[in-house]
């Protein structure tokens, strides 16, 4: 089995490094011939920093997305692109995927699996799609160069569920990819029923909507949100959290604003030294995934007639920053 990985940012390089370190064959799908040339010049390696150690992980295969000369079927595909890039990035791979393929989405935000199914497989049986709720905090230091800040000691770091579709009879029912991932202790991965994973997805959405948005306004690593008891940062996160609870309370049974806020603050502290993915994009002058975070809360809030002014303000502010890129 060869595991293909689409997206070589922080999370893509993290999962690639861990899989390769555990002697699994990994092929990176790169955006262009220039990216492939650059990766080859780096001797097909990723620099992986974690817990004070630096390892150079080598031996990866690599190819270019959309290379029409390569029509080899893809059995196992991990997608770690940003949410807003996923549809465009995955489209050239469709001819190499089948109902027997497995796709694992490892991204922030919600609504991505639905978007893929609607646009890529409207009338055909799709691959088996799994969604991961990933709490590994990883920072991109440069091309193929990452620092793994937290998650390796978190027993709940990666939870995976199968996205529900109407007919699964033609799909792979027991994918090898999940077995391999779950067998790696440092990933702390577990396969759960979809309803349980969905709750975890909503909780992570709340965490990301609070931490990423505020850290990106402050232009500071996560700890800035709560540094010295930052009253403004904490108040703003609580306002975002309050709206998220108002919108999602029926999807988060038993949760209160206080319980969600306790979770936000605990994760903010645990991943304090990490630069959140949204701020990493802003620093690199890339478009962000804000529409799949606070923007998703806004979409659901409008559908349900709920005030989402703080989340909407965050979306406006982040998009305003994007317009000013030079």
GROMACS .gro file of C-alpha atoms in nm:
model
  326
    1UNK     CA    1   0.000   0.000   0.000
    2UNK     CA    2   0.125   0.345  -0.093
    3UNK     CA    3  -0.022   0.637   0.102
    4UNK     CA    4  -0.059   0.957  -0.100
    5UNK     CA    5  -0.068   1.291   0.079
    6UNK     CA    6  -0.217   1.602  -0.080
    7UNK     CA    7  -0.103   1.919   0.099
    8UNK     CA    8   0.245   1.970   0.242
    9UNK     CA    9   0.184   2.240   0.498
   10UNK     CA   10   0.217   2.183   0.872
   11UNK     CA   11  -0.031   1.896   0.906
   12UNK     CA   12   0.057   1.728   0.577
   13UNK     CA   13   0.427   1.725   0.662
   14UNK     CA   14   0.349   1.605   1.015
   15UNK     CA   15   0.143   1.305   0.912
   16UNK     CA   16   0.387   1.227   0.629
   17UNK     CA   17   0.682   1.232   0.871
   18UNK     CA   18   0.514   1.007   1.124
   19UNK     CA   19   0.399   0.756   0.863
   20UNK     CA   20   0.740   0.744   0.698
   21UNK     CA   21   0.915   0.710   1.036
   22UNK     CA   22   0.700   0.402   1.087
   23UNK     CA   23   0.830   0.254   0.760
   24UNK     CA   24   0.516   0.313   0.553
   25UNK     CA   25   0.548   0.410   0.185
   26UNK     CA   26   0.446   0.774   0.137
   27UNK     CA   27   0.403   0.972  -0.185
   28UNK     CA   28   0.364   1.350  -0.163
   29UNK     CA   29   0.143   1.512  -0.426
   30UNK     CA   30   0.296   1.852  -0.503
   31UNK     CA   31   0.142   2.153  -0.675
   32UNK     CA   32   0.387   2.205  -0.962
   33UNK     CA   33   0.707   2.095  -1.130
   34UNK     CA   34   0.884   2.379  -0.946
   35UNK     CA   35   0.770   2.238  -0.612
   36UNK     CA   36   0.886   1.893  -0.719
   37UNK     CA   37   1.225   2.032  -0.825
   38UNK     CA   38   1.259   2.210  -0.488
   39UNK     CA   39   1.166   1.896  -0.295
   40UNK     CA   40   1.415   1.690  -0.495
   41UNK     CA   41   1.684   1.947  -0.413
   42UNK     CA   42   1.604   1.889  -0.046
   43UNK     CA   43   1.677   1.521  -0.106
   44UNK     CA   44   1.307   1.435  -0.071
   45UNK     CA   45   1.317   1.501   0.303
   46UNK     CA   46   1.115   1.675   0.573
   47UNK     CA   47   1.266   1.842   0.880
   48UNK     CA   48   1.060   1.736   1.182
   49UNK     CA   49   1.110   1.905   1.522
   50UNK     CA   50   0.942   1.774   1.833
   51UNK     CA   51   1.017   1.774   2.207
   52UNK     CA   52   1.357   1.937   2.164
   53UNK     CA   53   1.477   1.698   1.892
   54UNK     CA   54   1.524   1.754   1.520
   55UNK     CA   55   1.497   1.467   1.274
   56UNK     CA   56   1.545   1.468   0.898
   57UNK     CA   57   1.291   1.224   0.756
   58UNK     CA   58   1.383   1.111   0.405
   59UNK     CA   59   1.288   0.852   0.145
   60UNK     CA   60   0.958   1.005   0.028
   61UNK     CA   61   0.826   0.958  -0.321
   62UNK     CA   62   0.679   1.268  -0.486
   63UNK     CA   63   0.478   1.358  -0.796
   64UNK     CA   64   0.287   1.653  -0.934
   65UNK     CA   65  -0.090   1.693  -0.897
   66UNK     CA   66  -0.250   1.674  -1.238
   67UNK     CA   67   0.037   1.488  -1.402
   68UNK     CA   68  -0.159   1.328  -1.687
   69UNK     CA   69   0.116   1.074  -1.753
   70UNK     CA   70   0.051   0.915  -1.413
   71UNK     CA   71  -0.285   0.740  -1.394
   72UNK     CA   72  -0.186   0.489  -1.127
   73UNK     CA   73  -0.490   0.420  -0.906
   74UNK     CA   74  -0.474   0.582  -0.562
   75UNK     CA   75  -0.580   0.346  -0.287
   76UNK     CA   76  -0.520   0.568   0.018
   77UNK     CA   77  -0.525   0.949   0.010
   78UNK     CA   78  -0.476   1.187   0.301
   79UNK     CA   79  -0.591   1.541   0.225
   80UNK     CA   80  -0.427   1.814   0.434
   81UNK     CA   81  -0.483   2.117   0.214
   82UNK     CA   82  -0.664   2.422   0.349
   83UNK     CA   83  -1.041   2.393   0.330
   84UNK     CA   84  -1.083   2.656   0.059
   85UNK     CA   85  -0.823   2.485  -0.164
   86UNK     CA   86  -0.954   2.130  -0.127
   87UNK     CA   87  -1.205   2.109  -0.411
   88UNK     CA   88  -0.969   2.256  -0.670
   89UNK     CA   89  -0.672   2.053  -0.545
   90UNK     CA   90  -0.857   1.722  -0.538
   91UNK     CA   91  -1.036   1.753  -0.873
   92UNK     CA   92  -0.735   1.639  -1.083
   93UNK     CA   93  -0.713   1.323  -0.868
   94UNK     CA   94  -1.070   1.205  -0.930
   95UNK     CA   95  -0.983   0.982  -1.226
   96UNK     CA   96  -0.733   0.796  -1.005
   97UNK     CA   97  -0.983   0.738  -0.726
   98UNK     CA   98  -1.258   0.478  -0.710
   99UNK     CA   99  -1.519   0.341  -0.472
  100UNK     CA  100  -1.243   0.115  -0.339
  101UNK     CA  101  -1.024   0.413  -0.249
  102UNK     CA  102  -1.008   0.573   0.095
  103UNK     CA  103  -0.981   0.947   0.157
  104UNK     CA  104  -0.896   1.091   0.499
  105UNK     CA  105  -0.962   1.464   0.541
  106UNK     CA  106  -0.735   1.631   0.798
  107UNK     CA  107  -0.838   1.995   0.799
  108UNK     CA  108  -0.979   2.268   1.015
  109UNK     CA  109  -1.337   2.377   0.968
  110UNK     CA  110  -1.657   2.211   0.852
  111UNK     CA  111  -1.851   2.157   0.532
  112UNK     CA  112  -1.561   2.026   0.323
  113UNK     CA  113  -1.678   1.665   0.278
  114UNK     CA  114  -2.021   1.785   0.168
  115UNK     CA  115  -1.862   2.019  -0.087
  116UNK     CA  116  -1.650   1.740  -0.235
  117UNK     CA  117  -1.939   1.495  -0.267
  118UNK     CA  118  -2.165   1.754  -0.429
  119UNK     CA  119  -1.909   1.862  -0.688
  120UNK     CA  120  -1.691   1.558  -0.759
  121UNK     CA  121  -1.924   1.260  -0.719
  122UNK     CA  122  -2.279   1.392  -0.773
  123UNK     CA  123  -2.394   1.077  -0.958
  124UNK     CA  124  -2.120   0.819  -0.891
  125UNK     CA  125  -2.022   0.615  -0.588
  126UNK     CA  126  -1.750   0.816  -0.412
  127UNK     CA  127  -1.446   0.677  -0.231
  128UNK     CA  128  -1.493   0.602   0.137
  129UNK     CA  129  -1.445   0.943   0.300
  130UNK     CA  130  -1.319   0.968   0.657
  131UNK     CA  131  -1.281   1.289   0.855
  132UNK     CA  132  -1.023   1.340   1.127
  133UNK     CA  133  -1.056   1.568   1.427
  134UNK     CA  134  -0.693   1.654   1.480
  135UNK     CA  135  -0.556   1.819   1.795
  136UNK     CA  136  -0.188   1.790   1.704
  137UNK     CA  137  -0.055   2.149   1.707
  138UNK     CA  138   0.204   2.184   1.431
  139UNK     CA  139   0.376   2.496   1.300
  140UNK     CA  140   0.527   2.533   0.953
  141UNK     CA  141   0.874   2.685   0.989
  142UNK     CA  142   0.948   2.677   0.616
  143UNK     CA  143   0.903   2.449   0.315
  144UNK     CA  144   0.905   2.086   0.439
  145UNK     CA  145   1.014   2.210   0.783
  146UNK     CA  146   0.780   2.181   1.084
  147UNK     CA  147   0.768   2.198   1.461
  148UNK     CA  148   0.527   1.967   1.645
  149UNK     CA  149   0.426   2.163   1.956
  150UNK     CA  150   0.164   1.940   2.118
  151UNK     CA  151  -0.063   1.641   2.067
  152UNK     CA  152   0.191   1.363   2.109
  153UNK     CA  153   0.088   1.331   2.476
  154UNK     CA  154  -0.284   1.394   2.418
  155UNK     CA  155  -0.482   1.067   2.434
  156UNK     CA  156  -0.762   1.235   2.235
  157UNK     CA  157  -0.531   1.387   1.972
  158UNK     CA  158  -0.680   1.229   1.659
  159UNK     CA  159  -1.031   1.092   1.624
  160UNK     CA  160  -1.152   0.961   1.289
  161UNK     CA  161  -1.503   0.891   1.165
  162UNK     CA  162  -1.656   0.774   0.838
  163UNK     CA  163  -1.858   1.045   0.668
  164UNK     CA  164  -2.208   0.904   0.602
  165UNK     CA  165  -2.332   0.852   0.246
  166UNK     CA  166  -2.646   0.673   0.128
  167UNK     CA  167  -2.489   0.369  -0.036
  168UNK     CA  168  -2.166   0.224   0.102
  169UNK     CA  169  -2.201  -0.122  -0.054
  170UNK     CA  170  -1.941  -0.051  -0.324
  171UNK     CA  171  -1.698   0.127  -0.094
  172UNK     CA  172  -1.402  -0.016   0.094
  173UNK     CA  173  -1.545  -0.130   0.427
  174UNK     CA  174  -1.230  -0.187   0.630
  175UNK     CA  175  -0.959   0.037   0.484
  176UNK     CA  176  -0.595  -0.048   0.542
  177UNK     CA  177  -0.513   0.322   0.584
  178UNK     CA  178  -0.710   0.348   0.909
  179UNK     CA  179  -0.551   0.032   1.048
  180UNK     CA  180  -0.204   0.171   0.985
  181UNK     CA  181  -0.278   0.511   1.137
  182UNK     CA  182  -0.445   0.369   1.447
  183UNK     CA  183  -0.152   0.132   1.500
  184UNK     CA  184   0.095   0.423   1.542
  185UNK     CA  185   0.108   0.515   1.914
  186UNK     CA  186   0.238   0.871   1.873
  187UNK     CA  187  -0.064   0.973   1.663
  188UNK     CA  188  -0.304   0.879   1.946
  189UNK     CA  189  -0.566   0.793   1.684
  190UNK     CA  190  -0.896   0.611   1.725
  191UNK     CA  191  -1.182   0.526   1.490
  192UNK     CA  192  -1.519   0.630   1.634
  193UNK     CA  193  -1.881   0.618   1.512
  194UNK     CA  194  -1.973   0.923   1.306
  195UNK     CA  195  -2.213   1.080   1.560
  196UNK     CA  196  -1.932   1.088   1.819
  197UNK     CA  197  -1.685   1.233   1.572
  198UNK     CA  198  -1.938   1.495   1.464
  199UNK     CA  199  -1.965   1.623   1.822
  200UNK     CA  200  -1.586   1.642   1.840
  201UNK     CA  201  -1.583   1.831   1.510
  202UNK     CA  202  -1.823   2.089   1.649
  203UNK     CA  203  -1.611   2.128   1.962
  204UNK     CA  204  -1.297   2.177   1.758
  205UNK     CA  205  -1.481   2.426   1.539
  206UNK     CA  206  -1.558   2.632   1.850
  207UNK     CA  207  -1.194   2.609   1.965
  208UNK     CA  208  -1.057   2.716   1.627
  209UNK     CA  209  -1.314   2.992   1.584
  210UNK     CA  210  -1.207   3.140   1.919
  211UNK     CA  211  -0.831   3.086   1.919
  212UNK     CA  212  -0.748   3.131   1.551
  213UNK     CA  213  -0.957   3.441   1.497
  214UNK     CA  214  -0.830   3.630   1.801
  215UNK     CA  215  -0.466   3.523   1.755
  216UNK     CA  216  -0.485   3.639   1.393
  217UNK     CA  217  -0.616   3.979   1.496
  218UNK     CA  218  -0.341   4.009   1.758
  219UNK     CA  219  -0.082   3.876   1.505
  220UNK     CA  220   0.072   3.674   1.787
  221UNK     CA  221   0.120   3.308   1.873
  222UNK     CA  222  -0.171   3.147   2.060
  223UNK     CA  223  -0.050   3.241   2.407
  224UNK     CA  224  -0.113   3.607   2.326
  225UNK     CA  225  -0.488   3.549   2.360
  226UNK     CA  226  -0.449   3.476   2.731
  227UNK     CA  227  -0.106   3.624   2.815
  228UNK     CA  228  -0.112   3.787   3.159
  229UNK     CA  229  -0.484   3.716   3.178
  230UNK     CA  230  -0.541   3.928   2.865
  231UNK     CA  231  -0.889   4.065   2.946
  232UNK     CA  232  -0.966   4.180   2.594
  233UNK     CA  233  -0.851   3.859   2.429
  234UNK     CA  234  -1.045   3.640   2.670
  235UNK     CA  235  -1.358   3.856   2.647
  236UNK     CA  236  -1.349   3.841   2.268
  237UNK     CA  237  -1.308   3.463   2.269
  238UNK     CA  238  -1.597   3.433   2.512
  239UNK     CA  239  -1.820   3.644   2.286
  240UNK     CA  240  -1.734   3.419   1.990
  241UNK     CA  241  -1.793   3.112   2.208
  242UNK     CA  242  -2.131   3.244   2.328
  243UNK     CA  243  -2.254   3.286   1.972
  244UNK     CA  244  -2.116   2.946   1.869
  245UNK     CA  245  -2.306   2.786   2.158
  246UNK     CA  246  -2.625   2.970   2.062
  247UNK     CA  247  -2.593   2.834   1.708
  248UNK     CA  248  -2.473   2.480   1.786
  249UNK     CA  249  -2.626   2.399   2.126
  250UNK     CA  250  -2.857   2.136   1.976
  251UNK     CA  251  -2.552   1.967   1.821
  252UNK     CA  252  -2.356   1.981   2.148
  253UNK     CA  253  -2.582   1.816   2.408
  254UNK     CA  254  -2.476   1.877   2.766
  255UNK     CA  255  -2.238   2.161   2.679
  256UNK     CA  256  -2.271   2.512   2.819
  257UNK     CA  257  -2.093   2.832   2.729
  258UNK     CA  258  -1.880   2.786   3.042
  259UNK     CA  259  -1.783   2.427   2.959
  260UNK     CA  260  -1.693   2.521   2.602
  261UNK     CA  261  -1.496   2.822   2.721
  262UNK     CA  262  -1.306   2.606   2.972
  263UNK     CA  263  -1.209   2.380   2.681
  264UNK     CA  264  -1.100   2.677   2.468
  265UNK     CA  265  -0.881   2.817   2.745
  266UNK     CA  266  -0.725   2.479   2.825
  267UNK     CA  267  -0.632   2.413   2.461
  268UNK     CA  268  -0.516   2.774   2.418
  269UNK     CA  269  -0.272   2.721   2.704
  270UNK     CA  270  -0.161   2.374   2.591
  271UNK     CA  271  -0.089   2.498   2.237
  272UNK     CA  272   0.027   2.841   2.350
  273UNK     CA  273   0.361   2.830   2.169
  274UNK     CA  274   0.199   2.734   1.839
  275UNK     CA  275   0.122   2.986   1.568
  276UNK     CA  276  -0.232   2.897   1.460
  277UNK     CA  277  -0.293   2.790   1.101
  278UNK     CA  278  -0.489   3.106   1.016
  279UNK     CA  279  -0.207   3.332   1.131
  280UNK     CA  280   0.048   3.115   0.950
  281UNK     CA  281  -0.150   3.182   0.631
  282UNK     CA  282  -0.167   3.556   0.697
  283UNK     CA  283   0.208   3.575   0.755
  284UNK     CA  284   0.264   3.388   0.427
  285UNK     CA  285   0.009   3.616   0.253
  286UNK     CA  286  -0.212   3.321   0.170
  287UNK     CA  287  -0.591   3.313   0.175
  288UNK     CA  288  -0.716   3.171   0.504
  289UNK     CA  289  -0.970   2.907   0.600
  290UNK     CA  290  -1.183   3.157   0.797
  291UNK     CA  291  -1.496   3.081   0.589
  292UNK     CA  292  -1.486   2.721   0.716
  293UNK     CA  293  -1.437   2.832   1.080
  294UNK     CA  294  -1.617   3.146   1.198
  295UNK     CA  295  -1.777   3.164   0.853
  296UNK     CA  296  -1.941   2.825   0.905
  297UNK     CA  297  -2.085   2.945   1.237
  298UNK     CA  298  -2.216   3.254   1.057
  299UNK     CA  299  -2.377   3.043   0.785
  300UNK     CA  300  -2.556   2.821   1.037
  301UNK     CA  301  -2.648   3.120   1.253
  302UNK     CA  302  -2.816   3.297   0.961
  303UNK     CA  303  -3.004   2.978   0.870
  304UNK     CA  304  -3.128   2.953   1.230
  305UNK     CA  305  -3.200   3.323   1.283
  306UNK     CA  306  -2.933   3.367   1.553
  307UNK     CA  307  -2.721   3.678   1.612
  308UNK     CA  308  -2.361   3.607   1.502
  309UNK     CA  309  -2.217   3.960   1.500
  310UNK     CA  310  -1.884   3.874   1.668
  311UNK     CA  311  -1.813   3.580   1.440
  312UNK     CA  312  -1.913   3.788   1.139
  313UNK     CA  313  -1.679   4.063   1.252
  314UNK     CA  314  -1.393   3.812   1.267
  315UNK     CA  315  -1.469   3.699   0.912
  316UNK     CA  316  -1.473   4.061   0.791
  317UNK     CA  317  -1.146   4.145   0.968
  318UNK     CA  318  -0.957   3.842   0.836
  319UNK     CA  319  -1.081   3.897   0.481
  320UNK     CA  320  -0.985   4.264   0.512
  321UNK     CA  321  -0.631   4.158   0.601
  322UNK     CA  322  -0.622   3.932   0.293
  323UNK     CA  323  -0.716   4.221   0.064
  324UNK     CA  324  -0.413   4.419   0.187
  325UNK     CA  325  -0.158   4.154   0.093
  326UNK     CA  326   0.112   4.297  -0.131
   0.00000   0.00000   0.00000
